[in-house]
Amino acid sequence: MFKKNVGTIDRAIRIIVGLALIAGFFLNSGGSYSWLYLLGIVPLATGLMGSCPPYALLGINTCSMKK
């Protein structure tokens, strides 16, 4: 569906940040802006898919080049 344009390190960082934000949502559910932690779904999804639509629009590719 989408061309992979997210490299290994980029994917790992996205997954870690996404999981941390989602964990923050469950650990800090009493705050008035705790719903903002749900934005962690975006980096988690792009990390798991290996594709980032804004990267595609901007022509960015962090995948290693095959020789």
PDB file of C-alpha atoms in Angstrom:
ATOM      1  CA  MET A   1       0.000   0.000   0.000  1.00  0.00           C
ATOM      2  CA  PHE A   2       2.586   2.575   1.130  1.00  0.00           C
ATOM      3  CA  LYS A   3       6.219   2.469   0.094  1.00  0.00           C
ATOM      4  CA  LYS A   4       8.539   1.943   3.062  1.00  0.00           C
ATOM      5  CA  ASN A   5      10.415   5.147   3.776  1.00  0.00           C
ATOM      6  CA  VAL A   6      11.247   4.830   7.490  1.00  0.00           C
ATOM      7  CA  GLY A   7      14.612   3.299   8.445  1.00  0.00           C
ATOM      8  CA  THR A   8      15.375   0.923  11.298  1.00  0.00           C
ATOM      9  CA  ILE A   9      16.542   3.493  13.855  1.00  0.00           C
ATOM     10  CA  ASP A  10      13.719   5.859  12.925  1.00  0.00           C
ATOM     11  CA  ARG A  11      11.190   3.030  13.323  1.00  0.00           C
ATOM     12  CA  ALA A  12      12.571   2.041  16.737  1.00  0.00           C
ATOM     13  CA  ILE A  13      12.411   5.627  18.000  1.00  0.00           C
ATOM     14  CA  ARG A  14       8.842   6.039  16.710  1.00  0.00           C
ATOM     15  CA  ILE A  15       7.701   2.803  18.363  1.00  0.00           C
ATOM     16  CA  ILE A  16       9.331   3.677  21.705  1.00  0.00           C
ATOM     17  CA  VAL A  17       7.914   7.219  21.718  1.00  0.00           C
ATOM     18  CA  GLY A  18       4.467   5.974  20.689  1.00  0.00           C
ATOM     19  CA  LEU A  19       4.379   3.312  23.400  1.00  0.00           C
ATOM     20  CA  ALA A  20       5.628   5.798  26.012  1.00  0.00           C
ATOM     21  CA  LEU A  21       2.907   8.302  25.140  1.00  0.00           C
ATOM     22  CA  ILE A  22       0.183   5.658  25.211  1.00  0.00           C
ATOM     23  CA  ALA A  23       1.499   4.391  28.561  1.00  0.00           C
ATOM     24  CA  GLY A  24       1.386   7.984  29.805  1.00  0.00           C
ATOM     25  CA  PHE A  25      -2.285   8.121  28.883  1.00  0.00           C
ATOM     26  CA  PHE A  26      -3.077   5.131  31.078  1.00  0.00           C
ATOM     27  CA  LEU A  27      -0.820   6.212  33.933  1.00  0.00           C
ATOM     28  CA  ASN A  28      -2.009   9.839  33.974  1.00  0.00           C
ATOM     29  CA  SER A  29      -5.674   9.479  33.075  1.00  0.00           C
ATOM     30  CA  GLY A  30      -6.801  12.047  35.686  1.00  0.00           C
ATOM     31  CA  GLY A  31      -5.288  15.113  34.018  1.00  0.00           C
ATOM     32  CA  SER A  32      -7.354  17.526  31.954  1.00  0.00           C
ATOM     33  CA  TYR A  33      -5.112  17.133  28.887  1.00  0.00           C
ATOM     34  CA  SER A  34      -4.389  13.421  29.262  1.00  0.00           C
ATOM     35  CA  TRP A  35      -6.113  12.746  25.917  1.00  0.00           C
ATOM     36  CA  LEU A  36      -3.086  14.350  24.216  1.00  0.00           C
ATOM     37  CA  TYR A  37      -1.109  11.234  25.103  1.00  0.00           C
ATOM     38  CA  LEU A  38      -3.238   9.403  22.550  1.00  0.00           C
ATOM     39  CA  LEU A  39      -1.281  11.228  19.856  1.00  0.00           C
ATOM     40  CA  GLY A  40       1.243   8.453  20.499  1.00  0.00           C
ATOM     41  CA  ILE A  41      -0.866   6.328  18.168  1.00  0.00           C
ATOM     42  CA  VAL A  42       0.568   8.249  15.196  1.00  0.00           C
ATOM     43  CA  PRO A  43       4.280   7.522  15.728  1.00  0.00           C
ATOM     44  CA  LEU A  44       3.439   3.979  16.830  1.00  0.00           C
ATOM     45  CA  ALA A  45       1.433   3.305  13.660  1.00  0.00           C
ATOM     46  CA  THR A  46       4.018   4.844  11.326  1.00  0.00           C
ATOM     47  CA  GLY A  47       6.786   2.925  13.099  1.00  0.00           C
ATOM     48  CA  LEU A  48       4.958  -0.380  12.816  1.00  0.00           C
ATOM     49  CA  MET A  49       4.023   0.195   9.159  1.00  0.00           C
ATOM     50  CA  GLY A  50       7.466   1.489   8.206  1.00  0.00           C
ATOM     51  CA  SER A  51       5.878   4.220   6.153  1.00  0.00           C
ATOM     52  CA  CYS A  52       5.309   7.894   6.915  1.00  0.00           C
ATOM     53  CA  PRO A  53       2.977   9.860   4.584  1.00  0.00           C
ATOM     54  CA  PRO A  54       4.585  13.263   5.368  1.00  0.00           C
ATOM     55  CA  TYR A  55       7.987  11.760   4.515  1.00  0.00           C
ATOM     56  CA  ALA A  56       6.555  10.641   1.174  1.00  0.00           C
ATOM     57  CA  LEU A  57       5.190  14.128   0.460  1.00  0.00           C
ATOM     58  CA  LEU A  58       8.529  15.735   1.301  1.00  0.00           C
ATOM     59  CA  GLY A  59      10.627  13.110  -0.494  1.00  0.00           C
ATOM     60  CA  ILE A  60      12.392  11.972   2.679  1.00  0.00           C
ATOM     61  CA  ASN A  61      13.580   8.379   2.971  1.00  0.00           C
ATOM     62  CA  THR A  62      15.517   7.121   6.012  1.00  0.00           C
ATOM     63  CA  CYS A  63      15.722   3.517   4.792  1.00  0.00           C
ATOM     64  CA  SER A  64      19.192   2.262   4.044  1.00  0.00           C
ATOM     65  CA  MET A  65      20.042   2.191   0.361  1.00  0.00           C
ATOM     66  CA  LYS A  66      20.450  -1.217  -1.292  1.00  0.00           C
ATOM     67  CA  LYS A  67      23.526  -1.458  -3.466  1.00  0.00           C
TER      68      LYS A  67
END
